[in-house]
Each structure stands twice: as C-alpha cells, then as structure tokens.
mmCIF file of C-alpha atoms and ligand atoms in Angstrom:
data_model
loop_
_atom_site.group_PDB
_atom_site.id
_atom_site.type_symbol
_atom_site.label_atom_id
_atom_site.label_comp_id
_atom_site.label_asym_id
_atom_site.label_seq_id
_atom_site.Cartn_x
_atom_site.Cartn_y
_atom_site.Cartn_z
ATOM 1 C CA MET A 1 10.015 -23.051 11.140
ATOM 2 C CA CYS A 2 6.666 -23.495 9.469
ATOM 3 C CA ALA A 3 4.622 -20.573 8.103
ATOM 4 C CA GLY A 4 2.136 -20.673 10.969
ATOM 5 C CA ALA A 5 4.816 -20.688 13.613
ATOM 6 C CA ALA A 6 6.737 -17.809 11.982
ATOM 7 C CA PHE A 7 3.870 -15.484 11.908
ATOM 8 C CA GLY A 8 1.213 -16.931 14.188
ATOM 9 C CA GLY A 9 2.326 -15.853 17.667
ATOM 10 C CA ARG A 10 1.399 -12.244 18.100
ATOM 11 C CA ALA A 11 -1.530 -12.539 15.838
ATOM 12 C CA ASP A 12 -3.110 -15.048 18.147
ATOM 13 C CA ARG A 13 -2.819 -12.823 21.051
ATOM 14 C CA ARG A 14 -4.508 -9.920 19.140
ATOM 15 C CA ARG A 15 -7.182 -11.851 17.294
ATOM 16 C CA PRO A 16 -10.471 -10.115 17.264
ATOM 17 C CA LEU A 17 -13.145 -11.718 19.420
ATOM 18 C CA PHE A 18 -15.555 -12.332 16.567
ATOM 19 C CA ALA A 19 -15.152 -14.333 13.408
ATOM 20 C CA PRO A 20 -14.664 -12.630 10.103
ATOM 21 C CA ARG A 21 -17.760 -12.160 8.033
ATOM 22 C CA LEU A 22 -16.553 -14.163 5.165
ATOM 23 C CA HIS A 23 -18.915 -15.964 2.865
ATOM 24 C CA TYR A 24 -17.410 -18.510 0.588
ATOM 25 C CA THR A 25 -20.054 -20.186 -1.588
ATOM 26 C CA SER A 26 -19.449 -22.765 -4.283
ATOM 27 C CA ARG A 27 -22.451 -23.903 -6.298
ATOM 28 C CA MET A 28 -22.361 -25.980 -9.456
ATOM 29 C CA HIS A 29 -19.488 -24.243 -11.377
ATOM 30 C CA THR A 30 -19.678 -20.883 -9.541
ATOM 31 C CA THR A 31 -17.454 -19.865 -6.685
ATOM 32 C CA ASP A 32 -18.279 -16.539 -5.048
ATOM 33 C CA LEU A 33 -16.298 -14.840 -2.314
ATOM 34 C CA THR A 34 -18.101 -12.067 -0.476
ATOM 35 C CA LEU A 35 -16.152 -9.927 1.882
ATOM 36 C CA THR A 36 -16.573 -6.680 3.907
ATOM 37 C CA ARG A 37 -15.748 -3.783 1.577
ATOM 38 C CA PRO A 38 -11.909 -3.434 1.586
ATOM 39 C CA ASP A 39 -9.688 -0.228 1.951
ATOM 40 C CA ASP A 40 -6.538 0.591 0.166
ATOM 41 C CA TRP A 41 -3.982 1.935 2.700
ATOM 42 C CA HIS A 42 -1.488 3.138 -0.023
ATOM 43 C CA LEU A 43 -2.747 4.637 -3.286
ATOM 44 C CA HIS A 44 -1.432 7.026 -5.952
ATOM 45 C CA LEU A 45 -4.317 8.978 -7.539
ATOM 46 C CA ARG A 46 -2.257 11.718 -9.277
ATOM 47 C CA ASP A 47 -4.250 14.828 -10.445
ATOM 48 C CA GLY A 48 -6.203 16.231 -13.315
ATOM 49 C CA ALA A 49 -7.212 14.054 -16.270
ATOM 50 C CA MET A 50 -5.227 11.081 -14.849
ATOM 51 C CA LEU A 51 -6.940 11.376 -11.501
ATOM 52 C CA ALA A 52 -10.380 11.288 -13.341
ATOM 53 C CA ALA A 53 -9.344 8.222 -15.315
ATOM 54 C CA VAL A 54 -7.871 6.079 -12.499
ATOM 55 C CA LEU A 55 -10.184 6.990 -9.530
ATOM 56 C CA PRO A 56 -13.183 4.945 -10.727
ATOM 57 C CA HIS A 57 -11.059 1.752 -10.557
ATOM 58 C CA ALA A 58 -10.152 2.241 -6.884
ATOM 59 C CA ALA A 59 -13.684 3.574 -5.914
ATOM 60 C CA ARG A 60 -15.335 0.521 -7.336
ATOM 61 C CA ARG A 61 -13.399 -1.793 -5.062
ATOM 62 C CA PHE A 62 -12.461 0.174 -1.960
ATOM 63 C CA ALA A 63 -14.444 2.284 0.463
ATOM 64 C CA ARG A 64 -11.472 4.455 1.462
ATOM 65 C CA ALA A 65 -7.892 4.939 0.504
ATOM 66 C CA ILE A 66 -4.903 6.556 1.996
ATOM 67 C CA VAL A 67 -3.917 8.967 -0.819
ATOM 68 C CA MET A 68 -0.249 9.427 -1.404
ATOM 69 C CA PRO A 69 0.878 13.205 -1.490
ATOM 70 C CA ASN A 70 3.712 12.889 -4.109
ATOM 71 C CA LEU A 71 2.163 15.330 -6.552
ATOM 72 C CA LYS A 72 4.200 18.127 -8.124
ATOM 73 C CA PRO A 73 4.379 20.333 -6.075
ATOM 74 C CA PRO A 74 3.934 17.927 -3.144
ATOM 75 C CA VAL A 75 0.869 18.085 -0.924
ATOM 76 C CA ALA A 76 2.887 19.494 1.999
ATOM 77 C CA THR A 77 0.359 21.578 3.788
ATOM 78 C CA VAL A 78 -3.149 21.048 5.204
ATOM 79 C CA ALA A 79 -4.473 23.695 2.817
ATOM 80 C CA LEU A 80 -3.059 21.774 -0.124
ATOM 81 C CA ALA A 81 -4.340 18.409 1.204
ATOM 82 C CA GLY A 82 -7.800 20.001 1.627
ATOM 83 C CA ALA A 83 -7.847 21.296 -1.993
ATOM 84 C CA TYR A 84 -6.513 17.959 -3.315
ATOM 85 C CA ARG A 85 -9.269 16.194 -1.454
ATOM 86 C CA GLU A 86 -11.857 18.428 -3.032
ATOM 87 C CA ARG A 87 -10.498 17.612 -6.480
ATOM 88 C CA ILE A 88 -10.689 13.928 -5.815
ATOM 89 C CA LEU A 89 -14.305 14.223 -4.506
ATOM 90 C CA ALA A 90 -15.224 16.152 -7.552
ATOM 91 C CA ALA A 91 -13.708 13.505 -9.854
ATOM 92 C CA LEU A 92 -15.713 10.696 -8.347
ATOM 93 C CA PRO A 93 -18.123 8.999 -10.751
ATOM 94 C CA GLU A 94 -21.851 9.650 -10.021
ATOM 95 C CA GLY A 95 -23.058 7.614 -7.131
ATOM 96 C CA ALA A 96 -19.593 6.383 -6.052
ATOM 97 C CA ASP A 97 -19.116 5.785 -2.368
ATOM 98 C CA PHE A 98 -15.467 6.546 -1.620
ATOM 99 C CA GLU A 99 -13.593 8.509 0.958
ATOM 100 C CA PRO A 100 -10.062 9.810 0.296
ATOM 101 C CA LEU A 101 -7.945 9.838 3.365
ATOM 102 C CA MET A 102 -5.341 12.473 2.907
ATOM 103 C CA THR A 103 -1.736 12.530 3.838
ATOM 104 C CA LEU A 104 0.842 15.359 4.178
ATOM 105 C CA TYR A 105 4.162 15.077 2.433
ATOM 106 C CA LEU A 106 6.968 15.490 5.036
ATOM 107 C CA THR A 107 9.576 18.058 4.083
ATOM 108 C CA GLU A 108 12.356 19.659 6.155
ATOM 109 C CA ALA A 109 10.188 22.625 6.336
ATOM 110 C CA THR A 110 7.210 20.843 7.965
ATOM 111 C CA THR A 111 6.580 22.233 11.446
ATOM 112 C CA PRO A 112 4.888 20.946 14.657
ATOM 113 C CA GLU A 113 2.158 23.443 13.917
ATOM 114 C CA ASP A 114 1.423 21.718 10.534
ATOM 115 C CA ILE A 115 0.943 18.532 12.495
ATOM 116 C CA ALA A 116 -1.484 20.043 14.962
ATOM 117 C CA GLN A 117 -3.418 21.603 12.040
ATOM 118 C CA ALA A 118 -3.420 18.183 10.307
ATOM 119 C CA ARG A 119 -4.826 16.478 13.275
ATOM 120 C CA ALA A 120 -7.434 19.267 13.744
ATOM 121 C CA SER A 121 -8.455 19.037 10.031
ATOM 122 C CA GLY A 122 -10.247 15.657 10.475
ATOM 123 C CA PHE A 123 -9.269 14.748 6.807
ATOM 124 C CA VAL A 124 -5.507 14.300 7.150
ATOM 125 C CA HIS A 125 -4.770 10.843 8.497
ATOM 126 C CA ALA A 126 -1.020 10.458 8.199
ATOM 127 C CA VAL A 127 2.274 12.026 7.154
ATOM 128 C CA LYS A 128 4.388 10.546 4.464
ATOM 129 C CA TYR A 129 8.148 10.259 4.669
ATOM 130 C CA TYR A 130 10.164 10.052 1.338
ATOM 131 C CA PRO A 131 13.920 9.997 1.512
ATOM 132 C CA ALA A 132 15.064 12.813 -0.768
ATOM 133 C CA GLY A 133 15.255 11.338 -4.289
ATOM 134 C CA ALA A 134 14.245 7.885 -3.351
ATOM 135 C CA THR A 135 11.225 7.515 -5.717
ATOM 136 C CA THR A 136 8.795 9.383 -7.987
ATOM 137 C CA ASN A 137 8.407 13.007 -7.013
ATOM 138 C CA ALA A 138 10.588 12.533 -3.999
ATOM 139 C CA ALA A 139 12.895 15.580 -4.636
ATOM 140 C CA SER A 140 11.371 17.603 -1.752
ATOM 141 C CA GLY A 141 11.830 14.648 0.652
ATOM 142 C CA VAL A 142 13.901 14.537 3.667
ATOM 143 C CA THR A 143 17.679 14.364 3.552
ATOM 144 C CA ASP A 144 18.221 13.553 7.213
ATOM 145 C CA LEU A 145 15.534 12.180 9.571
ATOM 146 C CA ARG A 146 17.075 13.996 12.568
ATOM 147 C CA ARG A 147 15.870 17.220 11.031
ATOM 148 C CA CYS A 148 12.326 16.117 11.572
ATOM 149 C CA TYR A 149 12.598 15.140 15.249
ATOM 150 C CA GLY A 150 10.457 18.077 16.375
ATOM 151 C CA VAL A 151 7.836 17.084 13.856
ATOM 152 C CA PHE A 152 7.887 13.374 14.990
ATOM 153 C CA GLU A 153 7.497 14.605 18.590
ATOM 154 C CA ALA A 154 4.312 16.429 17.602
ATOM 155 C CA MET A 155 3.141 13.456 15.552
ATOM 156 C CA GLN A 156 3.584 11.127 18.525
ATOM 157 C CA LYS A 157 1.662 13.609 20.717
ATOM 158 C CA HIS A 158 -1.191 13.935 18.266
ATOM 159 C CA GLN A 159 -1.203 10.218 17.324
ATOM 160 C CA LEU A 160 -0.737 11.019 13.572
ATOM 161 C CA PRO A 161 1.028 7.961 11.899
ATOM 162 C CA LEU A 162 4.229 8.276 9.997
ATOM 163 C CA LEU A 163 4.089 6.447 6.663
ATOM 164 C CA MET A 164 7.524 5.537 5.358
ATOM 165 C CA HIS A 165 9.007 4.806 2.009
ATOM 166 C CA GLY A 166 11.651 2.661 3.778
ATOM 167 C CA GLU A 167 14.671 2.667 1.622
ATOM 168 C CA VAL A 168 18.010 4.436 1.952
ATOM 169 C CA THR A 169 19.229 6.376 -1.027
ATOM 170 C CA ASP A 170 22.951 5.874 -0.306
ATOM 171 C CA PRO A 171 24.437 5.076 -3.722
ATOM 172 C CA ALA A 172 26.969 2.754 -2.042
ATOM 173 C CA VAL A 173 24.058 0.465 -0.928
ATOM 174 C CA ASP A 174 22.980 -2.219 -3.403
ATOM 175 C CA VAL A 175 19.508 -1.380 -4.828
ATOM 176 C CA PHE A 176 18.160 -4.742 -3.491
ATOM 177 C CA ASP A 177 19.474 -3.922 -0.016
ATOM 178 C CA ARG A 178 18.028 -0.543 0.368
ATOM 179 C CA GLU A 179 15.087 -1.543 2.468
ATOM 180 C CA PRO A 180 16.806 -3.825 4.969
ATOM 181 C CA VAL A 181 19.488 -1.140 5.413
ATOM 182 C CA PHE A 182 16.769 1.489 6.089
ATOM 183 C CA VAL A 183 15.342 -0.851 8.741
ATOM 184 C CA GLU A 184 18.692 -1.344 10.320
ATOM 185 C CA ARG A 185 19.955 2.187 10.102
ATOM 186 C CA HIS A 186 16.796 4.198 10.653
ATOM 187 C CA LEU A 187 13.720 2.359 11.730
ATOM 188 C CA THR A 188 15.324 0.733 14.822
ATOM 189 C CA ALA A 189 16.491 4.282 15.939
ATOM 190 C CA LEU A 190 13.060 5.873 15.280
ATOM 191 C CA LEU A 191 11.426 3.168 17.314
ATOM 192 C CA ARG A 192 13.782 3.859 20.125
ATOM 193 C CA ASP A 193 13.583 7.612 20.053
ATOM 194 C CA PHE A 194 9.764 7.752 19.452
ATOM 195 C CA PRO A 195 8.462 4.649 21.286
ATOM 196 C CA ALA A 196 4.835 5.747 20.902
ATOM 197 C CA LEU A 197 4.899 7.030 17.355
ATOM 198 C CA ARG A 198 2.566 5.176 15.000
ATOM 199 C CA MET A 199 4.524 3.998 12.004
ATOM 200 C CA VAL A 200 3.741 2.137 8.803
ATOM 201 C CA LEU A 201 6.552 0.701 6.691
ATOM 202 C CA GLU A 202 4.951 1.080 3.264
ATOM 203 C CA HIS A 203 5.090 -1.484 0.439
ATOM 204 C CA ILE A 204 7.459 -3.949 2.197
ATOM 205 C CA THR A 205 9.488 -6.253 -0.013
ATOM 206 C CA THR A 206 11.848 -8.175 2.202
ATOM 207 C CA SER A 207 11.933 -10.722 5.006
ATOM 208 C CA GLU A 208 13.909 -8.307 7.069
ATOM 209 C CA ALA A 209 11.133 -5.698 6.921
ATOM 210 C CA ALA A 210 8.396 -8.295 7.486
ATOM 211 C CA HIS A 211 10.107 -9.725 10.501
ATOM 212 C CA PHE A 212 10.890 -6.324 11.998
ATOM 213 C CA VAL A 213 7.215 -5.323 11.795
ATOM 214 C CA ARG A 214 6.123 -8.669 13.125
ATOM 215 C CA ASP A 215 8.385 -8.294 16.127
ATOM 216 C CA ALA A 216 7.710 -4.580 16.747
ATOM 217 C CA PRO A 217 4.870 -3.293 19.046
ATOM 218 C CA ALA A 218 1.369 -3.195 17.664
ATOM 219 C CA HIS A 219 1.618 0.452 16.648
ATOM 220 C CA VAL A 220 4.189 -0.419 13.901
ATOM 221 C CA GLY A 221 2.418 -1.722 10.784
ATOM 222 C CA ALA A 222 3.138 -2.466 7.107
ATOM 223 C CA THR A 223 1.426 -2.458 3.851
ATOM 224 C CA ILE A 224 1.950 -5.141 1.220
ATOM 225 C CA THR A 225 1.240 -4.626 -2.507
ATOM 226 C CA PRO A 226 -0.178 -7.263 -4.893
ATOM 227 C CA GLN A 227 2.924 -7.182 -7.042
ATOM 228 C CA HIS A 228 5.240 -8.070 -4.188
ATOM 229 C CA LEU A 229 2.883 -11.004 -3.195
ATOM 230 C CA LEU A 230 2.623 -12.252 -6.796
ATOM 231 C CA MET A 231 6.009 -11.665 -8.436
ATOM 232 C CA ASN A 232 9.679 -12.004 -7.698
ATOM 233 C CA ARG A 233 12.464 -10.122 -9.435
ATOM 234 C CA ASN A 234 12.627 -12.595 -12.332
ATOM 235 C CA ALA A 235 9.492 -10.786 -13.555
ATOM 236 C CA ILE A 236 11.665 -7.648 -14.375
ATOM 237 C CA PHE A 237 13.768 -9.659 -16.736
ATOM 238 C CA ALA A 238 11.412 -12.339 -18.133
ATOM 239 C CA GLY A 239 12.497 -12.814 -21.775
ATOM 240 C CA GLY A 240 13.899 -9.238 -21.810
ATOM 241 C CA LEU A 241 13.592 -5.976 -19.699
ATOM 242 C CA ARG A 242 10.117 -5.536 -18.550
ATOM 243 C CA PRO A 243 9.564 -1.904 -17.553
ATOM 244 C CA HIS A 244 6.057 -2.486 -16.430
ATOM 245 C CA ASN A 245 7.168 -4.794 -13.628
ATOM 246 C CA ASP A 246 9.531 -2.100 -12.361
ATOM 247 C CA CYS A 247 8.407 -0.440 -9.056
ATOM 248 C CA LEU A 248 10.061 0.837 -5.876
ATOM 249 C CA PRO A 249 11.061 -0.828 -3.722
ATOM 250 C CA VAL A 250 12.141 -3.142 -6.583
ATOM 251 C CA LEU A 251 10.807 -6.735 -6.641
ATOM 252 C CA LYS A 252 13.025 -9.108 -4.653
ATOM 253 C CA ARG A 253 13.992 -12.749 -4.605
ATOM 254 C CA GLU A 254 11.432 -15.600 -4.358
ATOM 255 C CA THR A 255 12.396 -16.248 -0.633
ATOM 256 C CA HIS A 256 11.300 -12.710 0.163
ATOM 257 C CA ARG A 257 8.091 -12.986 -1.764
ATOM 258 C CA ARG A 258 7.239 -16.181 0.179
ATOM 259 C CA THR A 259 7.795 -14.387 3.588
ATOM 260 C CA LEU A 260 5.499 -11.589 2.339
ATOM 261 C CA VAL A 261 2.790 -14.140 1.529
ATOM 262 C CA GLU A 262 3.285 -15.690 4.920
ATOM 263 C CA ALA A 263 2.991 -12.241 6.612
ATOM 264 C CA ALA A 264 -0.070 -11.154 4.682
ATOM 265 C CA THR A 265 -1.891 -14.542 5.254
ATOM 266 C CA SER A 266 -0.753 -14.959 8.892
ATOM 267 C CA GLY A 267 -3.696 -13.132 10.478
ATOM 268 C CA ASP A 268 -1.172 -10.750 12.132
ATOM 269 C CA PRO A 269 -3.077 -7.380 12.273
ATOM 270 C CA SER A 270 0.235 -5.489 11.762
ATOM 271 C CA PHE A 271 -0.072 -6.253 7.906
ATOM 272 C CA PHE A 272 -2.589 -4.752 5.780
ATOM 273 C CA LEU A 273 -3.534 -4.061 2.156
ATOM 274 C CA GLY A 274 -1.883 -1.194 0.380
ATOM 275 C CA THR A 275 -1.773 -1.402 -3.433
ATOM 276 C CA ASP A 276 0.726 1.227 -4.150
ATOM 277 C CA SER A 277 -1.131 1.414 -7.468
ATOM 278 C CA ALA A 278 1.005 4.035 -9.308
ATOM 279 C CA PRO A 279 -0.110 5.121 -12.796
ATOM 280 C CA HIS A 280 2.507 6.326 -15.234
ATOM 281 C CA PRO A 281 1.907 6.916 -18.952
ATOM 282 C CA ARG A 282 3.179 4.066 -21.219
ATOM 283 C CA HIS A 283 5.820 6.429 -22.774
ATOM 284 C CA ALA A 284 7.141 7.352 -19.368
ATOM 285 C CA LYS A 285 7.817 3.712 -18.487
ATOM 286 C CA GLU A 286 8.892 2.507 -21.929
ATOM 287 C CA SER A 287 11.898 4.844 -21.883
ATOM 288 C CA SER A 288 15.676 4.819 -21.602
ATOM 289 C CA CYS A 289 15.122 5.933 -17.977
ATOM 290 C CA GLY A 290 11.682 4.741 -17.123
ATOM 291 C CA CYS A 291 9.529 5.634 -14.117
ATOM 292 C CA ALA A 292 8.984 3.072 -11.331
ATOM 293 C CA GLY A 293 5.467 2.189 -10.454
ATOM 294 C CA ILE A 294 2.947 -0.593 -11.254
ATOM 295 C CA TYR A 295 -0.698 0.173 -11.869
ATOM 296 C CA SER A 296 -3.035 -2.361 -10.127
ATOM 297 C CA ALA A 297 -6.129 -0.334 -9.244
ATOM 298 C CA HIS A 298 -8.127 -1.931 -12.157
ATOM 299 C CA ALA A 299 -7.919 -5.343 -10.449
ATOM 300 C CA ALA A 300 -6.392 -4.830 -7.101
ATOM 301 C CA ILE A 301 -8.572 -6.911 -4.808
ATOM 302 C CA GLU A 302 -8.880 -9.590 -7.497
ATOM 303 C CA LEU A 303 -5.077 -9.813 -7.483
ATOM 304 C CA TYR A 304 -4.849 -10.112 -3.798
ATOM 305 C CA ALA A 305 -7.525 -12.920 -3.961
ATOM 306 C CA GLU A 306 -5.287 -14.810 -6.429
ATOM 307 C CA ALA A 307 -2.323 -14.443 -4.057
ATOM 308 C CA PHE A 308 -4.272 -15.614 -1.014
ATOM 309 C CA GLU A 309 -5.851 -18.513 -2.949
ATOM 310 C CA ALA A 310 -2.411 -19.680 -4.102
ATOM 311 C CA ALA A 311 -1.362 -19.747 -0.459
ATOM 312 C CA GLY A 312 -4.463 -21.712 0.536
ATOM 313 C CA ALA A 313 -5.569 -18.749 2.697
ATOM 314 C CA LEU A 314 -8.659 -17.149 1.118
ATOM 315 C CA ASP A 315 -10.144 -17.221 4.545
ATOM 316 C CA LYS A 316 -7.544 -14.684 5.742
ATOM 317 C CA LEU A 317 -8.136 -12.201 2.899
ATOM 318 C CA GLU A 318 -11.034 -10.256 4.579
ATOM 319 C CA ALA A 319 -9.048 -9.416 7.729
ATOM 320 C CA PHE A 320 -6.058 -8.373 5.788
ATOM 321 C CA ALA A 321 -8.053 -6.264 3.273
ATOM 322 C CA SER A 322 -10.951 -4.966 5.255
ATOM 323 C CA PHE A 323 -10.123 -4.970 9.087
ATOM 324 C CA HIS A 324 -6.454 -4.592 9.954
ATOM 325 C CA GLY A 325 -5.919 -1.196 8.265
ATOM 326 C CA ALA A 326 -9.052 0.291 9.732
ATOM 327 C CA ASP A 327 -8.129 -0.928 13.153
ATOM 328 C CA PHE A 328 -4.633 0.377 12.810
ATOM 329 C CA TYR A 329 -5.809 3.886 11.753
ATOM 330 C CA GLY A 330 -8.533 3.854 14.464
ATOM 331 C CA LEU A 331 -11.391 4.097 11.839
ATOM 332 C CA PRO A 332 -14.576 2.120 11.795
ATOM 333 C CA ARG A 333 -14.563 -0.944 9.672
ATOM 334 C CA ASN A 334 -16.735 -0.759 6.535
ATOM 335 C CA THR A 335 -20.159 -2.214 6.621
ATOM 336 C CA GLY A 336 -20.897 -2.881 2.907
ATOM 337 C CA THR A 337 -19.616 -5.903 1.015
ATOM 338 C CA ILE A 338 -18.091 -6.799 -2.337
ATOM 339 C CA THR A 339 -18.285 -10.104 -4.185
ATOM 340 C CA LEU A 340 -15.611 -11.750 -6.280
ATOM 341 C CA ARG A 341 -16.437 -14.644 -8.613
ATOM 342 C CA LYS A 342 -13.941 -17.249 -9.699
ATOM 343 C CA GLN A 343 -14.282 -16.358 -13.369
ATOM 344 C CA PRO A 344 -11.090 -15.707 -15.408
ATOM 345 C CA TRP A 345 -10.985 -12.502 -17.492
ATOM 346 C CA THR A 346 -8.329 -10.930 -19.636
ATOM 347 C CA VAL A 347 -6.948 -7.489 -18.628
ATOM 348 C CA PRO A 348 -6.770 -5.123 -21.625
ATOM 349 C CA ASP A 349 -3.328 -4.381 -23.175
ATOM 350 C CA GLU A 350 -3.583 -0.815 -22.172
ATOM 351 C CA LEU A 351 -5.982 1.592 -20.336
ATOM 352 C CA ASP A 352 -6.739 5.293 -20.747
ATOM 353 C CA PHE A 353 -4.859 7.155 -18.125
ATOM 354 C CA GLY A 354 -6.548 10.442 -19.031
ATOM 355 C CA GLY A 355 -5.621 11.160 -22.547
ATOM 356 C CA THR A 356 -2.526 9.060 -22.466
ATOM 357 C CA PRO A 357 -2.294 5.244 -22.592
ATOM 358 C CA GLY A 358 -0.996 3.243 -19.674
ATOM 359 C CA VAL A 359 -0.150 -0.467 -19.118
ATOM 360 C CA PRO A 360 -1.897 -2.042 -16.122
ATOM 361 C CA MET A 361 -0.580 -5.000 -14.186
ATOM 362 C CA ARG A 362 -1.233 -8.274 -16.041
ATOM 363 C CA ALA A 363 -1.897 -6.418 -19.250
ATOM 364 C CA GLY A 364 -3.083 -8.870 -21.933
ATOM 365 C CA GLU A 365 -3.051 -11.697 -19.436
ATOM 366 C CA SER A 366 -5.679 -13.467 -17.325
ATOM 367 C CA ILE A 367 -6.827 -12.781 -13.793
ATOM 368 C CA ALA A 368 -8.602 -15.508 -11.898
ATOM 369 C CA TRP A 369 -11.142 -13.553 -10.013
ATOM 370 C CA ARG A 370 -13.771 -11.043 -11.217
ATOM 371 C CA LEU A 371 -15.477 -8.313 -9.287
ATOM 372 C CA GLN A 372 -19.292 -8.624 -9.511
ATOM 373 C CA ALA A 373 -21.379 -5.522 -10.121
HETATM 374 C C1 NCD B 401 5.393 5.402 -6.736
HETATM 375 C C2 NCD B 401 4.902 6.466 -7.718
HETATM 376 O O1 NCD B 401 4.991 6.190 -8.904
HETATM 377 O O2 NCD B 401 4.459 7.412 -7.251
HETATM 378 N N1 NCD B 401 6.239 4.404 -7.439
HETATM 379 C C3 NCD B 401 6.530 3.204 -7.036
HETATM 380 O O3 NCD B 401 7.317 2.553 -7.771
HETATM 381 N N2 NCD B 401 6.183 2.631 -5.981
HETATM 382 C C4 NCD B 401 6.185 6.100 -5.596
HETATM 383 C C5 NCD B 401 6.410 5.223 -4.405
HETATM 384 O O4 NCD B 401 5.419 4.673 -3.790
HETATM 385 O O5 NCD B 401 7.507 4.972 -3.986
HETATM 386 ZN ZN1 ZN B 402 7.236 4.500 -2.012
HETATM 387 ZN ZN1 ZN B 403 3.610 4.446 -3.270
#
C-alpha cells in the first residue's frame, strides 16, 4: 500500500474546510517557509536554573507547550501545577510570548476530586500517565491502570485528556517491543472501558502505535518527536555507543521510522507535534547508567522541517505543527507566524543547561533550516 493510501483515508474526511496558511517563497538563492506559530504538545522544562536556561529555546519557536510534570517531587496536584506554572512564567525572557499548558502527574493517590479541580483551574490541560519506573522520574507512576479507573471516569466526564507514556515495564518484554505490547495489553482495554476518554499516546515510535491511532476514533491522538522522524536505532550505535541518541521509548528500526514519517505527513489530524525535548546534564548521559532523553528545543521546528522536506511534504508541516494539536485540545489556533530560512547552520557542541553543560540534538553538526528573528 502506498503512503497516501495508508494514512489518507480518515484525514480526508476530517480535513479542515480552509487551506493552510503556508507561504513558501523561493527567490534567487533564498527559500523561506512561513507558517502559523506552532505549539509543542510534549515538552520537559525541568525547574530552577535548568528551566531558565532551556525555556527561551522553546518560547522562541512555540506559542504554547504541554509541560510534562515529571519533576522531583512530581507535579501531582493542582496547587503544585499552579506554582510550577508561576515559576515558568517568571523564567520567561523579557517580551516572550509563551503559554505553559500544565499537566498533572497521575499517581495511585490521584482522586476524582483532583480531576474536577484540574478542570476548574483553567490552566491544567491534561493528566500524564507514567507506568511506575518506565522513564525519568517515573518512580511515583502507576503500577496498575485498574487502580485509576475512578479517576479515568472523572477525566472522561470532565473531558480532560489522558497523556500516556505508552510502554510496559515488564522485564520479560524486549525493550524494543514495550510500546506495541502496551498498545495491545492496555490501550485496547482503555478504549473499550472509557470510549469517550480523550487520549494521547505520547512520543510514538512504532508502526503498531501509529496504526492503532490512525484507526482509533478522533479523540485518540499521538505526538511524534523529531528524533523518531529523523533517526532509527542505528543512531544509538553509530561507530560506538551514543548516549545522546538514547531516549525513551528507544529509537526503533527504519521501517518504523518510515511509518512515523508517513503518519506525520499524512494530514491525519490525530498526529501532532510533541518534541519530548528532555534536557539532562552531559555527565548524567555520559555515564555507566545514563539518563534517557534527547534535547531538541534549540532547533525543534527546524528539525521537523528537515524531516518533512526529506519526505517531500513541507506543505503538511503547518497542520502537523500548528493546527492538529490545538484542535485536539480544543484550544484556538495561534495567529502569529514564524519564518524558517533554508540556510544551514552548525549546532554548538554543547549548551548551557543552567550551570551545567548539556549536549543538544545534532551537536556539532549541521541543520538545514534556520529560524528567522
Ligand atoms: C524523558 C525525560 O527525560 O524526562 N525522557 C525521555 O527519554 N523521553 C521522559 C519521557 O518522556 O519518557
Ligand atoms: Zn515518556
Ligand atoms: Zn517526555
């Protein structure tokens, strides 16, 4: 089946009635791409000095971001989310126009009352599920989804989306299969038991996940990261172990990467931009037991432009980056624009992550598109 047929069907039925506002101009040797200001629907900002160091990268590119709650301790209550939101706003550079969309970290102690409060707050936009121990700061996550059924009931009622780190942690399951097994063991049951619960399968990495979301009802969406569109698992072992290409879910085979590119460029509104930009200090990644996470906020939209250009689908970038997520979350689309220029630049070898160096995606290498001031 060709790419269009594989991912075209439902998208066509749900296509917006107006044409995307994409301006693609090529004059002499300059190619500019202007698109509606995008949003990042999956972002790690951390806290303190690191927050102050990484926030400007995201705020330059994105109007809004769904902010992940995996701090230590986790952002598990509306009060904590409100305080975290204030710290983010206080850390914004002068004149920046950026709205943090907060999330609650789901624990087994989360109550339906927390959900009602979250909805009433106006600033909490989703609840994040981490399987206990699955990823960075997931120790307070959930050991058994059935313990959260009362909370899911409340989320369904209040139309608060459930964002999922969709991997099983069963040590018997091969690390490359943890996402498909999650889809099969848990996602199918969740969709059956909560048919109106809005769900986002975060940072999808496999054909199984992409196809599940494509075939699911419109209130089931997925975010796709730049690394999973641009790299396959060979990148973890290119010439030796590459800790800066390690993230969760781990990079997969080339066939999966291609399916993700098809999904992202298909026009299907179920798929939207979520960088999963996840800063870790260099020393925490270059370690005998390194942290998972790739930092992409310094060049996120530029990297997506590369991936879409390579697929011959630059005309699909704006909907993926600027429309689908806002529509899914029931928020207005942004009105401003950003412009990218086809002008290669070299990413620094390292960046300041707030008094500690960090290694960004593509460190020391070139990126094809450059954000214009
Ligand atoms: C994320 C982090 O570092 O917080 N890491 C990652 O590899 N994606 C956690 C997450 O999103 O799972
Ligand atoms: Zn995750
Ligand atoms: Zn993440």
